[in-house]
XYZ file of C-alpha atoms in Angstrom:
622
model
C -75.117 -23.035 44.221
C -74.764 -26.139 46.185
C -71.146 -25.945 46.388
C -71.201 -22.206 47.555
C -73.705 -23.143 50.251
C -71.394 -25.818 51.391
C -68.353 -23.490 51.458
C -70.452 -21.023 53.357
C -71.143 -23.643 56.225
C -67.231 -23.970 56.530
C -66.729 -20.184 56.569
C -69.431 -19.628 59.032
C -68.306 -22.155 61.552
C -65.275 -22.383 63.780
C -64.480 -25.876 63.157
C -61.714 -27.863 64.800
C -59.629 -30.606 63.291
C -61.567 -33.192 64.955
C -64.628 -31.894 63.365
C -63.267 -32.234 59.849
C -65.839 -33.987 57.434
C -65.337 -37.675 57.219
C -64.035 -39.575 54.212
C -66.540 -40.763 51.681
C -67.569 -44.285 52.063
C -66.930 -45.214 48.506
C -64.965 -43.715 45.593
C -66.472 -43.613 41.926
C -63.423 -45.232 40.281
C -63.410 -48.238 42.472
C -65.642 -51.223 43.191
C -64.100 -51.589 46.652
C -66.195 -51.600 49.802
C -63.753 -50.332 52.601
C -66.686 -49.274 54.610
C -67.547 -52.890 55.115
C -64.390 -54.887 54.800
C -61.014 -52.992 54.494
C -57.687 -54.171 53.293
C -55.046 -53.465 56.007
C -51.907 -55.025 54.551
C -50.795 -56.323 51.108
C -48.222 -59.085 50.639
C -47.052 -60.038 47.056
C -45.255 -63.142 45.787
C -44.934 -62.974 42.200
C -42.677 -64.396 39.417
C -41.543 -62.381 36.363
C -41.970 -64.241 33.134
C -40.607 -62.002 30.125
C -41.249 -64.800 27.559
C -44.931 -64.978 28.201
C -45.097 -61.261 29.386
C -46.828 -62.173 32.665
C -46.558 -61.686 36.287
C -47.922 -64.677 38.258
C -48.267 -65.752 41.796
C -50.238 -64.563 44.834
C -51.340 -61.576 46.798
C -52.290 -61.929 50.449
C -54.692 -59.283 51.887
C -54.931 -58.823 55.569
C -58.515 -57.588 56.129
C -60.446 -55.719 58.859
C -64.234 -56.383 59.233
C -65.420 -52.770 59.550
C -68.980 -54.214 59.397
C -69.087 -57.404 61.369
C -71.979 -58.473 59.321
C -70.377 -58.029 56.018
C -69.540 -61.441 54.198
C -68.194 -60.286 50.862
C -64.942 -58.472 50.044
C -65.026 -56.521 46.771
C -61.656 -55.974 44.972
C -60.732 -54.104 41.687
C -59.285 -56.045 38.898
C -58.654 -55.334 35.340
C -58.069 -58.255 32.811
C -56.451 -60.522 35.514
C -56.558 -64.305 35.171
C -57.927 -65.377 38.636
C -57.075 -68.999 39.333
C -57.767 -69.512 43.032
C -59.165 -67.560 46.058
C -58.596 -68.765 49.633
C -59.329 -67.218 53.101
C -57.704 -67.978 56.515
C -58.875 -67.298 60.106
C -56.283 -65.977 62.478
C -54.750 -69.296 63.545
C -56.298 -71.562 60.925
C -55.326 -73.027 57.420
C -56.099 -71.601 54.025
C -59.521 -72.817 52.866
C -61.157 -72.340 49.319
C -63.473 -69.482 48.959
C -66.139 -68.889 46.509
C -65.626 -65.751 44.174
C -67.167 -64.121 41.239
C -65.528 -62.031 38.620
C -68.068 -59.610 37.057
C -68.275 -58.657 33.434
C -65.600 -55.988 32.698
C -66.182 -52.269 32.303
C -64.076 -50.417 29.844
C -62.575 -48.062 32.396
C -63.045 -49.678 35.810
C -62.330 -53.270 34.900
C -64.062 -56.236 36.592
C -65.332 -56.411 40.237
C -63.982 -59.409 42.095
C -66.429 -60.427 44.908
C -65.052 -62.810 47.430
C -67.183 -64.722 49.886
C -65.532 -64.148 53.241
C -66.349 -65.940 56.679
C -66.919 -63.733 59.678
C -63.553 -65.027 61.317
C -61.499 -64.640 58.181
C -58.294 -62.492 58.692
C -56.640 -62.959 55.374
C -57.521 -63.486 51.780
C -55.233 -65.031 49.224
C -55.725 -64.636 45.355
C -53.685 -66.640 43.084
C -53.549 -65.081 39.683
C -51.608 -63.897 36.638
C -51.430 -60.819 34.539
C -52.149 -60.622 30.907
C -49.530 -59.541 28.201
C -51.207 -56.234 27.578
C -51.930 -55.202 31.069
C -52.539 -51.468 31.138
C -50.131 -50.876 34.202
C -47.338 -52.988 32.887
C -44.840 -52.291 30.159
C -42.664 -55.152 28.768
C -39.642 -54.028 26.721
C -37.379 -56.301 24.454
C -33.671 -55.801 24.896
C -33.641 -53.660 21.855
C -35.862 -51.046 23.356
C -33.562 -50.410 26.351
C -30.434 -48.486 26.557
C -27.965 -51.356 27.010
C -29.679 -53.511 24.158
C -28.762 -56.699 26.229
C -31.604 -57.598 28.623
C -35.449 -57.030 28.690
C -37.040 -54.603 30.993
C -40.302 -54.350 32.897
C -41.899 -51.464 34.757
C -45.137 -50.539 36.272
C -47.327 -47.483 36.170
C -50.095 -47.655 38.728
C -51.598 -44.266 38.715
C -54.281 -43.614 38.427
C -56.289 -46.858 38.521
C -53.862 -49.163 36.803
C -52.586 -51.092 39.938
C -55.722 -53.190 39.489
C -54.190 -54.539 36.165
C -51.502 -56.252 37.956
C -52.775 -56.718 41.526
C -56.280 -57.602 42.747
C -56.798 -55.214 45.453
C -58.801 -52.280 46.769
C -57.641 -49.746 43.991
C -58.648 -46.477 45.405
C -56.741 -43.764 47.281
C -59.327 -43.979 50.100
C -57.477 -47.101 51.214
C -53.948 -46.962 52.393
C -51.985 -50.073 53.479
C -48.343 -51.198 54.119
C -47.082 -53.789 51.649
C -44.492 -56.577 51.443
C -43.316 -58.340 48.250
C -41.216 -61.170 47.054
C -40.389 -60.955 43.288
C -38.690 -63.829 41.466
C -36.790 -62.528 38.457
C -34.676 -64.325 35.732
C -30.995 -64.632 36.709
C -28.969 -61.546 36.048
C -31.924 -59.089 36.512
C -32.656 -56.993 39.379
C -36.080 -55.993 40.875
C -36.623 -52.689 42.552
C -39.782 -51.517 44.268
C -41.145 -48.418 45.954
C -40.142 -49.930 49.385
C -37.220 -50.783 51.415
C -34.974 -53.135 49.347
C -32.325 -55.856 49.825
C -29.240 -55.659 47.823
C -29.161 -59.280 46.838
C -31.880 -61.849 45.996
C -32.510 -64.953 48.138
C -31.134 -68.237 47.395
C -34.240 -68.965 45.404
C -33.949 -65.862 43.281
C -36.561 -63.811 44.945
C -35.929 -60.023 45.813
C -37.532 -58.873 49.100
C -39.260 -55.672 49.855
C -41.084 -54.013 52.598
C -43.037 -50.661 52.767
C -43.880 -50.153 56.358
C -45.819 -47.085 55.980
C -49.474 -47.190 54.571
C -49.654 -46.010 51.087
C -52.487 -45.871 48.431
C -52.403 -48.664 45.854
C -51.224 -46.403 43.083
C -47.874 -45.835 44.709
C -47.016 -49.543 44.623
C -44.364 -49.744 42.022
C -42.070 -52.322 40.384
C -39.277 -52.397 37.850
C -37.172 -55.309 36.622
C -34.052 -55.022 34.431
C -30.392 -54.789 33.969
C -29.970 -52.109 36.826
C -27.000 -50.738 38.658
C -26.905 -48.357 41.660
C -24.883 -45.276 42.437
C -25.032 -43.240 45.637
C -25.510 -39.399 45.335
C -25.818 -38.641 49.134
C -26.563 -40.073 52.541
C -30.158 -40.806 51.745
C -30.031 -40.567 47.752
C -28.933 -42.631 44.886
C -29.640 -43.571 41.293
C -30.658 -46.851 39.688
C -30.200 -47.063 35.870
C -28.992 -49.277 33.122
C -25.121 -49.431 33.488
C -24.609 -47.377 30.293
C -26.693 -44.472 31.730
C -25.815 -44.744 35.424
C -22.778 -42.179 35.507
C -24.718 -39.549 33.441
C -27.767 -39.947 35.711
C -25.814 -39.716 38.975
C -24.243 -36.503 37.715
C -27.432 -35.064 36.654
C -29.184 -35.712 40.006
C -26.172 -35.215 42.315
C -27.849 -32.344 44.093
C -31.023 -34.160 45.253
C -29.810 -34.530 48.915
C -29.611 -30.761 49.049
C -33.274 -30.482 47.805
C -34.418 -32.805 50.597
C -32.745 -30.588 53.133
C -34.314 -27.492 51.822
C -37.734 -29.039 51.850
C -37.289 -30.281 55.432
C -36.484 -26.759 56.586
C -40.027 -25.579 55.580
C -42.280 -28.462 55.445
C -41.043 -30.902 58.120
C -38.936 -34.049 58.090
C -38.707 -36.471 55.293
C -40.402 -39.505 56.473
C -39.739 -42.246 54.009
C -36.054 -43.262 54.853
C -34.323 -43.111 51.444
C -35.106 -41.133 48.295
C -33.702 -43.028 45.307
C -34.364 -42.415 41.591
C -34.853 -44.919 38.979
C -33.994 -43.838 35.314
C -36.452 -45.788 32.969
C -36.261 -46.417 29.223
C -37.588 -43.585 26.935
C -41.057 -45.252 26.746
C -41.907 -44.258 30.298
C -45.042 -42.063 29.590
C -44.474 -39.297 32.284
C -41.775 -37.023 33.379
C -41.680 -38.668 36.811
C -43.832 -40.752 39.063
C -43.456 -40.129 42.778
C -43.491 -43.705 43.993
C -42.223 -43.464 47.606
C -38.590 -44.203 48.243
C -38.035 -44.689 44.485
C -39.128 -42.033 42.033
C -39.401 -43.269 38.535
C -38.001 -40.758 36.114
C -37.749 -40.200 32.363
C -34.323 -40.133 30.668
C -35.497 -37.074 28.657
C -34.326 -34.753 31.570
C -30.757 -36.044 31.494
C -29.082 -33.176 29.529
C -25.719 -33.008 31.240
C -26.342 -29.545 32.472
C -28.721 -30.130 35.403
C -31.067 -27.523 33.764
C -34.306 -29.730 33.934
C -33.942 -30.829 37.678
C -37.070 -29.061 38.655
C -38.909 -32.378 37.645
C -36.874 -34.092 40.556
C -37.888 -31.093 42.905
C -41.616 -31.933 41.919
C -41.312 -35.578 42.489
C -39.523 -35.109 45.756
C -42.134 -32.624 46.843
C -44.725 -35.283 46.500
C -43.230 -37.010 49.516
C -45.133 -34.443 51.493
C -48.090 -33.737 49.237
C -49.415 -36.731 47.620
C -47.593 -39.510 49.322
C -47.776 -38.259 52.827
C -51.100 -36.706 52.452
C -52.923 -38.246 49.513
C -56.065 -37.045 47.661
C -58.915 -39.498 48.819
C -60.617 -39.508 45.343
C -59.411 -38.710 41.916
C -61.846 -35.765 41.938
C -59.524 -34.224 44.549
C -56.536 -34.541 42.371
C -55.479 -30.987 42.800
C -54.797 -31.755 46.470
C -51.895 -33.782 45.214
C -50.615 -31.714 42.216
C -51.615 -28.292 43.203
C -49.796 -28.532 46.513
C -46.854 -30.248 44.841
C -46.515 -27.766 42.130
C -46.455 -24.982 44.672
C -43.884 -26.821 46.729
C -41.813 -27.335 43.628
C -41.543 -23.704 42.712
C -40.599 -22.910 46.274
C -37.993 -25.495 46.254
C -36.457 -24.455 42.936
C -36.402 -20.798 44.115
C -34.770 -21.602 47.316
C -32.165 -23.981 45.547
C -31.377 -22.041 42.272
C -32.595 -18.454 43.049
C -35.574 -16.111 42.561
C -35.076 -15.636 38.791
C -34.973 -19.568 38.050
C -38.168 -19.876 40.196
C -39.951 -17.112 38.254
C -39.090 -18.587 34.907
C -40.373 -22.094 35.911
C -43.533 -20.372 37.201
C -44.247 -18.531 34.060
C -43.768 -21.710 31.952
C -46.294 -23.416 34.143
C -48.747 -20.660 33.648
C -48.383 -20.977 29.888
C -49.002 -24.679 30.249
C -52.147 -23.895 32.228
C -53.423 -21.483 29.558
C -52.682 -24.200 26.837
C -54.566 -26.778 28.778
C -57.451 -24.637 29.685
C -57.875 -23.610 25.965
C -58.148 -27.364 24.955
C -59.980 -28.703 27.915
C -63.771 -29.147 28.184
C -65.452 -26.416 30.353
C -66.132 -29.187 33.063
C -62.356 -29.666 33.413
C -61.193 -26.256 33.668
C -61.950 -25.901 37.416
C -60.328 -27.700 40.258
C -63.433 -29.688 41.176
C -65.604 -31.246 38.599
C -69.304 -31.180 39.318
C -69.452 -34.912 38.443
C -66.454 -37.233 38.392
C -64.693 -38.021 35.209
C -65.397 -41.398 33.675
C -61.700 -41.957 33.498
C -59.174 -40.210 35.311
C -56.583 -40.511 32.732
C -58.756 -38.767 30.113
C -58.838 -35.432 31.905
C -55.179 -35.364 32.923
C -53.721 -31.933 32.182
C -51.914 -29.009 33.717
C -55.000 -27.644 35.257
C -54.896 -29.280 38.704
C -51.217 -28.631 38.888
C -50.870 -25.042 37.772
C -54.337 -23.660 38.833
C -53.957 -25.412 41.992
C -50.554 -23.718 42.498
C -51.994 -20.299 41.630
C -54.736 -20.829 44.273
C -52.131 -21.464 46.990
C -50.158 -18.610 45.922
C -53.218 -16.457 46.250
C -53.738 -17.812 49.737
C -50.189 -17.059 50.599
C -50.576 -13.548 49.537
C -53.588 -13.126 51.577
C -52.085 -14.359 54.758
C -48.416 -13.901 54.262
C -45.635 -16.477 53.490
C -44.668 -17.180 57.042
C -48.161 -17.851 58.291
C -48.902 -19.908 55.190
C -45.838 -21.935 55.573
C -46.863 -22.801 59.060
C -50.298 -23.803 57.858
C -48.934 -26.098 55.244
C -46.609 -27.845 57.584
C -49.534 -28.206 59.924
C -51.572 -29.696 57.163
C -48.829 -32.239 56.565
C -48.227 -33.053 60.057
C -51.811 -33.432 61.093
C -52.792 -35.601 57.986
C -49.628 -37.625 57.720
C -50.175 -41.082 56.210
C -53.802 -40.174 55.568
C -55.961 -39.550 52.726
C -58.049 -36.239 52.381
C -60.639 -34.527 50.492
C -61.199 -30.993 49.366
C -64.029 -30.668 52.031
C -61.525 -31.563 54.722
C -58.943 -29.108 53.341
C -61.534 -26.384 53.419
C -62.509 -27.314 57.105
C -58.602 -27.211 58.031
C -58.200 -23.968 56.105
C -61.169 -22.445 58.139
C -59.947 -23.595 61.483
C -56.211 -22.657 61.067
C -56.407 -19.465 58.890
C -59.611 -17.964 58.082
C -61.174 -18.040 61.611
C -57.917 -16.516 62.972
C -57.800 -13.755 60.328
C -61.321 -12.987 59.495
C -62.295 -10.974 56.339
C -59.335 -11.840 54.331
C -60.932 -14.535 52.327
C -64.744 -15.134 51.501
C -66.592 -18.068 50.428
C -67.305 -16.686 47.193
C -63.711 -16.246 46.395
C -62.840 -19.963 47.454
C -65.739 -21.131 45.288
C -64.335 -19.212 42.343
C -60.939 -20.966 42.603
C -62.458 -24.420 43.054
C -65.515 -24.410 40.881
C -65.733 -21.728 38.376
C -64.152 -22.593 35.012
C -62.339 -19.256 34.356
C -59.332 -18.077 36.445
C -60.450 -15.649 39.117
C -59.467 -12.022 38.385
C -57.636 -11.851 41.754
C -55.175 -14.523 40.621
C -51.506 -13.570 41.311
C -49.981 -14.207 37.862
C -46.295 -14.982 37.572
C -43.799 -12.739 35.922
C -40.050 -13.126 34.845
C -37.797 -10.390 33.741
C -35.719 -12.874 31.915
C -38.697 -14.353 29.883
C -40.014 -10.865 29.395
C -36.780 -10.037 27.592
C -37.086 -13.040 25.424
C -40.659 -12.145 24.493
C -39.449 -8.623 23.429
C -36.648 -10.044 21.413
C -38.913 -12.423 19.760
C -41.301 -9.862 18.721
C -38.420 -7.739 17.090
C -37.278 -10.821 15.397
C -40.740 -11.683 13.914
C -41.212 -8.101 12.801
C -37.786 -7.979 11.019
C -36.334 -5.456 13.518
C -33.834 -7.994 14.748
C -32.012 -10.245 12.576
C -31.611 -14.159 13.331
C -27.894 -13.580 13.720
C -28.461 -10.910 16.227
C -30.756 -12.999 18.504
C -28.746 -13.518 21.790
C -30.024 -17.066 22.236
C -26.725 -18.806 22.481
C -26.658 -17.713 26.124
C -30.409 -18.591 26.891
C -31.391 -20.982 29.681
C -33.463 -23.905 28.602
C -36.578 -22.162 30.170
C -35.952 -19.165 27.897
C -35.748 -21.341 24.798
C -38.893 -23.205 25.947
C -40.825 -19.922 26.119
C -39.527 -18.636 22.865
C -40.682 -21.673 21.057
C -43.773 -22.893 22.893
C -45.568 -19.348 22.644
C -44.334 -18.552 19.193
C -47.366 -16.924 17.416
C -48.835 -18.396 14.307
C -47.544 -15.539 12.138
C -44.053 -16.894 12.155
C -43.068 -17.919 8.618
C -41.405 -20.994 7.269
C -38.440 -18.850 6.225
C -37.925 -17.461 9.701
C -37.981 -21.047 11.215
C -35.489 -22.147 8.587
C -33.220 -19.284 9.410
C -33.580 -20.234 13.164
C -32.675 -23.922 12.536
C -29.675 -22.870 10.354
C -28.399 -20.556 13.137
C -29.088 -22.699 16.228
C -29.216 -26.305 14.884
C -32.489 -27.002 16.631
C -33.501 -30.001 14.474
C -31.762 -33.058 16.124
C -31.060 -31.233 19.358
C -30.056 -33.615 22.155
C -32.587 -31.673 24.394
C -35.680 -33.674 24.160
C -37.860 -30.989 25.691
C -36.777 -28.379 23.077
C -36.790 -31.014 20.403
C -40.450 -31.540 20.923
C -41.159 -27.916 21.096
C -39.160 -27.204 17.909
C -40.782 -30.028 15.766
C -44.361 -28.903 16.929
C -43.548 -25.471 15.578
C -42.414 -26.837 12.106
C -45.295 -29.210 11.932
C -47.769 -26.482 12.913
C -46.378 -24.219 10.273
C -46.995 -26.958 7.624
C -43.338 -27.704 6.992
C -43.536 -31.234 5.448
C -39.691 -31.366 5.475
C -39.934 -31.872 9.074
C -41.774 -35.045 8.872
C -38.686 -37.354 8.770
C -37.370 -35.775 11.781
C -40.706 -36.003 13.621
C -40.965 -39.732 12.743
C -37.448 -40.347 14.142
C -38.473 -38.389 17.294
C -41.697 -40.173 17.859
C -40.105 -43.618 17.459
C -37.455 -42.781 19.903
C -39.415 -40.987 22.678
C -42.475 -42.056 24.742
C -43.192 -39.326 27.289
C -46.676 -38.227 26.581
C -45.876 -34.508 27.238
C -43.232 -34.648 24.328
C -45.152 -36.867 21.729
C -48.692 -35.916 21.940
C -47.927 -32.281 20.798
C -46.547 -33.621 17.676
C -49.325 -35.990 16.938
C -51.840 -33.210 17.584
C -50.006 -30.850 15.108
C -49.829 -33.467 12.484
C -53.560 -34.387 13.006
C -54.766 -30.916 12.069
C -54.665 -31.703 8.302
C -55.992 -34.865 6.527
C -52.456 -35.537 4.915
C -50.810 -34.981 8.310
C -53.192 -37.347 10.047
C -52.618 -40.123 7.610
C -48.814 -39.764 8.152
C -49.345 -39.600 11.950
C -51.201 -42.855 11.723
C -48.388 -44.491 9.723
C -45.908 -43.371 12.420
C -47.970 -44.486 15.158
C -48.392 -47.897 13.738
C -44.580 -48.226 13.935
C -43.974 -46.473 17.261
C -47.080 -48.042 19.175
C -45.144 -51.260 20.186
C -42.621 -49.037 22.188
C -45.128 -46.938 23.895
C -46.658 -47.500 27.343
C -50.346 -48.499 27.152
C -51.402 -45.182 28.835
C -49.346 -43.288 26.129
C -51.087 -45.397 23.393
C -54.572 -44.474 24.672
C -53.560 -40.763 24.808
C -52.329 -40.780 21.230
C -55.289 -42.823 19.919
C -57.535 -40.317 21.405
C -55.769 -37.627 19.248
C -55.921 -39.752 16.256
C -59.636 -40.257 16.831
C -60.137 -36.457 16.881
C -60.266 -36.070 20.688
C -57.893 -33.212 21.232
C -58.096 -32.548 24.974
C -55.639 -33.981 27.565
C -52.062 -34.218 27.835
C-alpha cells in the first residue's frame, strides 16, 4: 500500500513544478556518487585498433565538488584495463592520483574509486577496452555488407557505456561530451554528436555534443561509411553498397520531424541523421541523439516499416530531451515514445495505418506479459531489476502507451497534447522520475480538472500486474478483417488460393502470422508457403514470424531455413522467437545450440546473452 499512499499525497496536494520531488541521490545500477562529486563534461581521445579489438586512450572528466568535503570520485567500469589516473586543478598541471578498482560484479562491473584533491577540476583516466567488451561489437570485413573493411559500433544502453568509457554510467547524470577518434586510414568515424566531414591531419575525427546527455546516449561507429542527404536536417550514413537503398527508404524523415514539431515543440538537436548498421545490430534502432543507429532489417524498398524511424525520432523529445532518471523509470522513456510514435504514424500515413500499428503493439504487449514474471508486468517494479537488460520487453513500451492513451481520453487530446509539450519544455535536458511525472500531472491536469482520475486508478496503471479494466484497447478494421479471413481459412471455409493476401500490407501479414492459433496444421502451412512463397522472403520481419510458425508446428523441414536465417540476422526481436520455438523440445534445443555455436561470433554481446538465457531455459525477455 505504500505506493498508493504516496500517490494519494500527490492527488491531495496542489503541487507546483517547483515542488516536484527531487531526483534520487543514487541509482541502483551505478556505483557513481554524483551527490558528492558530479561529472559535468566528458572529453574522449581514443584510437581504434581492429587487429587487437581495442579502444585505447584517455577520457577527461570535468568535475564539480557538490560536497566540498568529498575526496573520492566513484566511476563505473566493466572489464576496462586502467593504466593511469591523474587529476588537475583549474590552472595546474596533471598530477598522478591514487585509484582503486574493486572486484567485478557480474552485472554492475567494477567500481573505480579515485582520490580527488579539493581543488581538482578535472580527472584523466588512461585506459583500454577488452576485446569482448559488452558495449562494443567488432566485425570482420566478411560480416559487413561491403565485405572489404572491418566495422565497429557501440551499444551503450542500458549500462554498457562503462564497458568502453570509465564514467558515471547512470541516467541521473547528464553531461556534454567532446571526442577525438583516431581510425585506420580509409575508415570513417561517426558519433552521436556534431561531426566534421574530414579527419584532422593526424587521422583523428572530431566531435562535439554541446547539450548534456546521459551516458547511454554516447555512441560511436567506425567503418567504410558514405553519406547521402535526405533533407535540410536529415541524411543517411551507410556502407556504400547500401546507401542508395537506405536513402530511398528513409526519404520522408524530414516530414516526420516537421509533424512532430507541430505538436511537441521544436527539434532541439540540430541534425537528425541515420546510420544503417550491419545485420548484427541487436535492436531495431537506438535513439542516439543526432545519429539514430538502425537495423538494415527495415530496409524493404517499400517504406512499409518506417514507423521504427518515427519511434527513434520521437525519442528526441521523450528519452533524449527528458530522460528516465533511473532504469526503474524506463517507461517514461519508452511509453511516452511509443505514444508519440503512433501519433506520428497516424498523422503521416493516416488513421488506418496508425490503428494497425497500435493493434500490433498491443499483441506484442500480451505476448510479453504472458512470458514475463509477475514483478515485470507493471510499469514500476517494487524492487529494481538486477540487470536492466534481463527484463527488457514490450511492457514499458506498450503498457506505457496505453496509460497515456487512457489519460488522453480522460482529458481530451487537445489538453493532453498541451500537457505533453509542457512536460518536454519544462524538463528539457533533464532527467526525471515517475514521482516527478505524477507531481507534474497533478499540477497541470488533475488539479485543474478534479474528479477525472483517482489515485487508485493511477496506482493500477503503475503498480498492478494486470491491465486495468478501463484500458482503451486499440482496434483496426483492416486487421479485424484479416482475423476473420484467417478463421475462415483455418476452418476450411476459405481456400488458400482465395486468401486475398497478395494485397495485404506488411502489418496485416504480421497479425496473420504472429497470432496464428496452435491448431494450424502443417499441411495448411505448406499450402500457405506454396501460394505466397513465405520461406526465403526478403522481408526479415515476416521471415522471422513465418519460420517461428513452422518451428512451433514441429516442421523439421524448416530447420535449414531457420539456420540460414539465424546466421544472417542479429536483431534480437527477430532471432529470439526462433530460438525460443526450437528450445521447446529436447531435439530442437540441441539443434538450436548447434546453430548458436556457429552464429554467436556474429551476434552482439547483448544478443548473445539474450539467446543464452533462452538456451538455459530462461524464456522471459525479448
